[in-house]
Each structure stands twice: as structure tokens, then as C-alpha cells.
Short mmCIF file of C-alpha atoms in Angstrom, two decimals:
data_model
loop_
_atom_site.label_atom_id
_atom_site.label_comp_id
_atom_site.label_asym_id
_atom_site.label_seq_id
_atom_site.Cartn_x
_atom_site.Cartn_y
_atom_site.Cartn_z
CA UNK A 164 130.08 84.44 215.53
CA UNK A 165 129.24 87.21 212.78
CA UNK A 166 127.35 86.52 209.95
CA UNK A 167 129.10 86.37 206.54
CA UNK A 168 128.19 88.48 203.88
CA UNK A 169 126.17 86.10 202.11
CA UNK A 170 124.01 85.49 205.34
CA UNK A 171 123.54 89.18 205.46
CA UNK A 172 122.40 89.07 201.87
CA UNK A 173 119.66 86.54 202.36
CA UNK A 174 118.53 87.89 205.85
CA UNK A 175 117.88 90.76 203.87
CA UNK A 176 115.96 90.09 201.28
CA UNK A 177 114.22 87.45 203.46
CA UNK A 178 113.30 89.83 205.45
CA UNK A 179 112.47 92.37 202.53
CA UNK A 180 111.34 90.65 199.56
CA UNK A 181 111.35 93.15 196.54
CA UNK A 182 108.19 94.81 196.18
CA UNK A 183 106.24 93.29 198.96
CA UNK A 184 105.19 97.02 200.12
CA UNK A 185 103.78 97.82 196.40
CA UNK A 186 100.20 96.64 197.39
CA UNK A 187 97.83 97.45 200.83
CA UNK A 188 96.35 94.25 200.20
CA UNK A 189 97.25 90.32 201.94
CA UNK A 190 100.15 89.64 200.81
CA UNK A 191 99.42 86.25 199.19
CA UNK A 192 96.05 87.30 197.96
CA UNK A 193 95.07 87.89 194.10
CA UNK A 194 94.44 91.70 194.57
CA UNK A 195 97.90 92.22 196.18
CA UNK A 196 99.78 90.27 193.17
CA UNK A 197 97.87 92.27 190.58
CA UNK A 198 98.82 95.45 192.69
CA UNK A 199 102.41 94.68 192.22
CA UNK A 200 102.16 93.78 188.84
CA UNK A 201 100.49 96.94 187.76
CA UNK A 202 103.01 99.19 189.96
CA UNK A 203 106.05 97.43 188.66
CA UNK A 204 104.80 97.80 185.18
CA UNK A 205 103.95 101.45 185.44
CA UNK A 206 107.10 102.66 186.89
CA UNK A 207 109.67 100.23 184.88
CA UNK A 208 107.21 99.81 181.21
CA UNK A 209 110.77 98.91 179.56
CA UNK A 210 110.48 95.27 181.19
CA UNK A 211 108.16 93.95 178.51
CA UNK A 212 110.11 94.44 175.98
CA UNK A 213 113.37 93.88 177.09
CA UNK A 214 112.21 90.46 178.74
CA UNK A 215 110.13 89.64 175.72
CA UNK A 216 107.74 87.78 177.23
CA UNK A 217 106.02 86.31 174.22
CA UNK A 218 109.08 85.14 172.55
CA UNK A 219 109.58 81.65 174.58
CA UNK A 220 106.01 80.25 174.44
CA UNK A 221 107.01 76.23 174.74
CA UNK A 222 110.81 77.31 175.61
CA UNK A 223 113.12 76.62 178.66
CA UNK A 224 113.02 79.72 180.57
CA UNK A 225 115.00 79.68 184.16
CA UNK A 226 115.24 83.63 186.07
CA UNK A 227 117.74 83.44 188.44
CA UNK A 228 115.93 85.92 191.37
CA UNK A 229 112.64 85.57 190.39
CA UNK A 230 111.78 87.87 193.95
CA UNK A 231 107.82 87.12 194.40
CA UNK A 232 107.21 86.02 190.72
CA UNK A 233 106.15 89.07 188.72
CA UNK A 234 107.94 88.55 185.61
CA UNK A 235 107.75 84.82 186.21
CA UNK A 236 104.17 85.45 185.98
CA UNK A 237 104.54 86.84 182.56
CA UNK A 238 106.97 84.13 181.66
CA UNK A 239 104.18 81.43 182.52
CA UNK A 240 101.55 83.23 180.76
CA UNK A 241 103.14 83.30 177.69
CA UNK A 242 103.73 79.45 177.52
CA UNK A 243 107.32 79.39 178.92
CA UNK A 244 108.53 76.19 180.33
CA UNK A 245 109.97 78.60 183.88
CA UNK A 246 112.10 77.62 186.31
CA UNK A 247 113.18 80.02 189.16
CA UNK A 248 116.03 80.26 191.73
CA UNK A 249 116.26 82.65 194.25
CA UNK A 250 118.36 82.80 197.35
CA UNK A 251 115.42 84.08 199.33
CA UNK A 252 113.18 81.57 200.76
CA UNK A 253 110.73 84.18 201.53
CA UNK A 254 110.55 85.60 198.30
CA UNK A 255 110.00 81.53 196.58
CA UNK A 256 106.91 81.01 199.38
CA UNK A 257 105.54 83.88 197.88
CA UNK A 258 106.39 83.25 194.42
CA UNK A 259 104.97 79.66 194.93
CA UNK A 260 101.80 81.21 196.29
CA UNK A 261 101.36 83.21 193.00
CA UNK A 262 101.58 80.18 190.72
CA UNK A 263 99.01 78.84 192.79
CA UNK A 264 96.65 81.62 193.70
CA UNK A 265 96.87 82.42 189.70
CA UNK A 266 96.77 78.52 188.69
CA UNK A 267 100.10 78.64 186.76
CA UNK A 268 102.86 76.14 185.90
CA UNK A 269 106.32 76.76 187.08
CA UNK A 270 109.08 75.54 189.27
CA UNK A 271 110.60 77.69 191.85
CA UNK A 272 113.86 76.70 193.98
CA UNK A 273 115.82 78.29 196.34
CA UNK A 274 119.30 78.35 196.05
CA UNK A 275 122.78 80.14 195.61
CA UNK A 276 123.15 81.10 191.84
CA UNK A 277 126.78 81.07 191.90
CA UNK A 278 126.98 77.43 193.02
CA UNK A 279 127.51 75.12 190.11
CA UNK A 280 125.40 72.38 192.54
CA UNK A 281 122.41 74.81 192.27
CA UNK A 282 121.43 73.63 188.90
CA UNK A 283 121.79 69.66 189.20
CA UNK A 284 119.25 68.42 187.54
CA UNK A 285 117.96 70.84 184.97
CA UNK A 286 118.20 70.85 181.63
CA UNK A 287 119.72 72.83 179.48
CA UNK A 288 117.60 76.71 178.99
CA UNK A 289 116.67 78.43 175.61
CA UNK A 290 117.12 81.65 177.99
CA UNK A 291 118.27 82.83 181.29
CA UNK A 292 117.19 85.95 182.64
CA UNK A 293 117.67 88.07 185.49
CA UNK A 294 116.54 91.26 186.33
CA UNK A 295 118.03 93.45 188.59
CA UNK A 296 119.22 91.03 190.74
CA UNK A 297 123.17 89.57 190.21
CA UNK A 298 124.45 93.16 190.87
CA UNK A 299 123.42 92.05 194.59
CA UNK A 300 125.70 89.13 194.62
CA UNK A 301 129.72 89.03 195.11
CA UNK A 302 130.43 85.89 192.70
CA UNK A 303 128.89 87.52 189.74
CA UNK A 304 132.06 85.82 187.79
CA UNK A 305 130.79 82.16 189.24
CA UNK A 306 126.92 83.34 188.29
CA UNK A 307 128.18 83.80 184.74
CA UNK A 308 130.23 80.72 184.22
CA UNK A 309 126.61 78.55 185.57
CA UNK A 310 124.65 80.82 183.46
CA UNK A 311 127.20 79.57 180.39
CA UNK A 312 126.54 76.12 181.36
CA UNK A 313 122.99 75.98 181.68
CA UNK A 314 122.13 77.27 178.59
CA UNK A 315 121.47 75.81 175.11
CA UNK A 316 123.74 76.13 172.55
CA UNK A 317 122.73 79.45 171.22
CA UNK A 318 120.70 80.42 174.03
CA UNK A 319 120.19 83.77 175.38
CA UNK A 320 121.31 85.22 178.59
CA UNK A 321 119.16 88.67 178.94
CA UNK A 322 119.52 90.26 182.20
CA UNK A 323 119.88 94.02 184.04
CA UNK A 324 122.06 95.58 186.13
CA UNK A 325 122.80 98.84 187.72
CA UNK A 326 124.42 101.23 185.29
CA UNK A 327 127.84 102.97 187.18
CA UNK A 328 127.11 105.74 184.52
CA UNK A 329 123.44 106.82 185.62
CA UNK A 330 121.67 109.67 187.43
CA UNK A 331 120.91 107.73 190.78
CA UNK A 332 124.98 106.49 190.98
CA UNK A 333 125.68 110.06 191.02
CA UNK A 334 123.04 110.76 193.57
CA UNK A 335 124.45 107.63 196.18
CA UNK A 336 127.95 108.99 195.76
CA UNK A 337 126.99 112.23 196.77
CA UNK A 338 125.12 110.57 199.92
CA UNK A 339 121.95 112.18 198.63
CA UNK A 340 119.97 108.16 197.51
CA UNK A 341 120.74 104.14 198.59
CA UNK A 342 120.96 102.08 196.49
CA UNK A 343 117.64 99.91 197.55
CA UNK A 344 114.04 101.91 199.16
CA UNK A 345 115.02 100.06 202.10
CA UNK A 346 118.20 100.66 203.91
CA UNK A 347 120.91 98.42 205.20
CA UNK A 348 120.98 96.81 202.03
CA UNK A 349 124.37 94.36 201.89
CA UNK A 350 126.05 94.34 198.87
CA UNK A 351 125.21 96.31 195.52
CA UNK A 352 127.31 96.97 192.29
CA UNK A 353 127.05 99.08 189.12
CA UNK A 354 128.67 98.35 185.63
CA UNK A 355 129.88 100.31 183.02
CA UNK A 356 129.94 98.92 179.47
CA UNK A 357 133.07 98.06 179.36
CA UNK A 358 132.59 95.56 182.40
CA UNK A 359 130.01 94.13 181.13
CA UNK A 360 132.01 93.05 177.89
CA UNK A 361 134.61 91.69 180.33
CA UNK A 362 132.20 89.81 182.53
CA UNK A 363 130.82 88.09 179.42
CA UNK A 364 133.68 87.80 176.78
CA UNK A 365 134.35 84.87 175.32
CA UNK A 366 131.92 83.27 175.77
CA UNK A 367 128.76 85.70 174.93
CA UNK A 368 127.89 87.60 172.04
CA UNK A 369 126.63 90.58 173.17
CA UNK A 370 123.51 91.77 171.02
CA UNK A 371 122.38 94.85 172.93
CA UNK A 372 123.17 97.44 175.52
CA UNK A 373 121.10 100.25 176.68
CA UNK A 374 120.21 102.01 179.64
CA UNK A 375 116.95 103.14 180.63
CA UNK A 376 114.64 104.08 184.16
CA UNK A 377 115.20 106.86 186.24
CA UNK A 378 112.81 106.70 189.03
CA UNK A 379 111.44 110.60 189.11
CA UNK A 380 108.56 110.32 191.54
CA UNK A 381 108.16 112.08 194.92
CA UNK A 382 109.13 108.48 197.27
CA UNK A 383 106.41 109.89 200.21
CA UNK A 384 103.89 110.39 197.55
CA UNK A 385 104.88 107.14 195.77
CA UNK A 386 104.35 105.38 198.67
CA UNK A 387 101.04 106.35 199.15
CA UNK A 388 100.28 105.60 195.39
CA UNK A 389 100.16 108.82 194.11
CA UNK A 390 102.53 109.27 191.25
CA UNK A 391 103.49 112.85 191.54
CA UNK A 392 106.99 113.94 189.77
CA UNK A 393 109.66 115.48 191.50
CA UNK A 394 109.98 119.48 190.64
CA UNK A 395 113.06 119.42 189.03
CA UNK A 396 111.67 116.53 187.01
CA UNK A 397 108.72 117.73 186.31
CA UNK A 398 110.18 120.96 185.50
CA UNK A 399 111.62 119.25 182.27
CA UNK A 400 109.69 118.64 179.00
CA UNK A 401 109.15 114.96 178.16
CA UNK A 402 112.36 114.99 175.61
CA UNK A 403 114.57 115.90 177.93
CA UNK A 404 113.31 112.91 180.63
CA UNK A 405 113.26 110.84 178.09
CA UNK A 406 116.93 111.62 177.37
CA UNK A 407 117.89 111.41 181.43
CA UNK A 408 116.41 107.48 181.22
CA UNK A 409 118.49 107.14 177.81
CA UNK A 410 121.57 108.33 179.02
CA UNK A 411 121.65 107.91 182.31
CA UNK A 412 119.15 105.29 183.34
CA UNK A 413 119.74 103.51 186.37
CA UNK A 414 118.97 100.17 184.44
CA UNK A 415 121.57 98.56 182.40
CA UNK A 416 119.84 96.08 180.33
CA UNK A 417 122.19 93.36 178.48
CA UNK A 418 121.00 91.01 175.62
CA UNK A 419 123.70 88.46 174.91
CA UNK A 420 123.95 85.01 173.39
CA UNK A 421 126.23 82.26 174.30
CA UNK A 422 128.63 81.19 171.60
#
């Protein structure tokens, strides 16, 4: 019997949890989560801000695809109240492991966002975010509707995904990138604007969009941690890298509120 496409999608990441190769160290270990920490905040320094960490101190925070708890991490820190569901039981040991290793408070679950069942039990969130991760899923329009219910009146819903309009779309169409560093991934989506305002209209305000990240390193030399800029990159002065990120960043980063 063949797998489904959902079954595909969690073997995958299962198999491949998102940034597990960012460190040399055990995964598991305290040197390998600061490794990953430090990479993922050198390569992609927009994620402070745009998750603003030190806004929810003593607010309901739940990530949908928390991945190995980098950002939940942060979210912890800060004095959230976190809760985290992933569809990768891999990714939610390690995750779990974090929040131990680094003695933080937090409750990680593993389960199908678009499943209304998924969130028995919670209570309502001053913020749902998601990073990178619903553009990986086929029921975005079921993820939505849960992410609607879950949250507080007023609450936000702040969350990226891949922009259609971007440098690296351009480069996958062209068979020239993938859309993940590892291949075979299942299923992956980019958004315009305009989609986004008809994924989340009625019921979201949206605040912001922007796009930003363009990943401009040499991948061989990346992987060996040596952050060395491609030569047509590096060939352009900061402005005009800066303006490749602006206007066609890979990231699509939304900041809406639910009405």
C-alpha cells in the first residue's frame, strides 16, 4: 500500500528534522543546541524581530512546528507561557530534550495542525506563530481556521512563508535550487500577497507584510561553517543585497490579528 502524502511529509521531516546538521556536536547536548541557535540566528537575524520575542513575557504563546525548539527557546526565555505542536515526533524528542538540557518550561505535542482535535484542551493563545513551516502542509485553509479558533480575541497570528515572488522561486523553476538543503522534500508552497490576504480575510487584520532572506552563501563552504558569499553576491555592494532580501526575499513574513 503507498504512503499518502501526509505520511511522506512526516517520514521526512522525521527523518530530517530542520537544522539537525547545523552543529558537529551530540545532538541532544548543550554545545550542539547553542550551535544551532547561533547558525540560525546569523544566517536569518530578521527572526528576532519579526517573532518579537520579548513581547509575550507571561502570555500564551503556542508555534505550530516548533522543529527542535530554537525559537521556542527564545519564547521560554522571555517568560512566554509556550506550547508547541509539530507533526514530527523526532523533531518534539529533540525539542523536549532542549527544555530539559537548558532547564526551561514549555509544552511540546505532536500532532497534525490542521486537525481541529489537535488542540483539545488548550486554552485560548495571546499569539500563534509559525515559522516557515505551514507552506509544507496541504490543508493550510484547515491550519488557518484552528489558528482562528485558538486564539484570543485580539490575538496575533505572526507566521512566514515562502514568498512565490523571490530570488530562490526563480532559481527552483529554472531547476537550478530545491526548495529544502535536503532533497526529496514532499510538499512545499510559495505565496504571493495577494494569497495571503485570501488565506486570512475575514477573519485577520493583516498588520504587516514584508519579505526578507536570501540565502547568498557558498552551500559546500556553509556546510563546513565557513560563511563565504557566492561571487555574484559578493560581487554586489551591501545596498544592492540588501535590496535582493527586500524585494525578493525568500521569506514572507505576515503579522496579522484576528478580528
Amino acid at each position: 500500500m503507498s504512503e499518502t502524502l501526509e505520511q511522506r511529509i512526516k517520514r521526512y521531516w522525521n527523518a530530517q528534522p530542520c537544522n539537525i546538521k547545523h552543529s558537529p556536536a551530540e545532538p541532544g547536548t548543550s554545545q550542539f543546541f547553542r550551535d544551532v541557535s547561533a547558525r540560525r540566528y546569523r544566517v536569518e537575524p530578521h527572526i528576532p524581530e519579526f517573532a518579537g520575542f520579548h513581547l509575550w513575557q507571561g502570555r500564551r504563546v503556542l508555534e505550530i512546528g516548533p522543529g527542535i525548539g530554537s525559537d521556542a527557546a527564545e519564547f521560554s526565555r522571555a517568560g512566554a507561557e509556550y506550547y508547541g505542536i509539530d507533526y514530527s515526533e523526532a523533531s518534539v524528542e529533540l525539542a523536549r530534550k532542549r527544555f530539559e538540557v537548558e532547564s526551561l518550561e514549555g509544552t511540546f505535542l505532536v500532532g497534525d495542525a490542521s486537525d481541529a482535535e489537535t488542540y483539545q484542551g488548550l486554552a485560548r493563545m495571546d499569539l500563534v506563530y509559525s515559522y516557515g513551516v505551514i507552506h509544507h502542509f496541504p490543508a493550510i485553509e484547515k491550519i488557518i481556521t484552528n489558528v482562528q479558533d485558538i486564539l484570543a480575541p485580539g490575538g496575533e497570528f505572526r507566521f512566514m512563508v515562502y514568498a512565490k515572488n523571490s530570488w530562490k522561486q526563480a532559481m527552483i523553476n529554472k531547476g537550478l535550487d530545491q526548495y529544502e538543503a535536503q532533497a526529496g522534500c514532499p510538499y512545499a508552497k510559495s505565496f504571493t500577497r495577494e494569497d495571503i490576504y485570501h488565506l486570512l480575510e475575514p477573519g485577520f487584520t493583516i498588520e504587516r507584510i514584508r519579505q526578507d532572506h536570501c540565502f547568498m552563501y557558498n552551500v559546500d563552504a556553509y556546510k563546513q561553517g565557513r560563511y563565504e558569499l557566492e561571487p555574484w553576491f559578493e560581487a554586489m555592494p551591501v545596498a544592492m543585497r540588501e535590496a535582493v532580501k527586500e524585494y525578493l526575499g525568500w521569506h514572507l513574513l505576515v503579522k496579522a490579528r484576528k478580528n
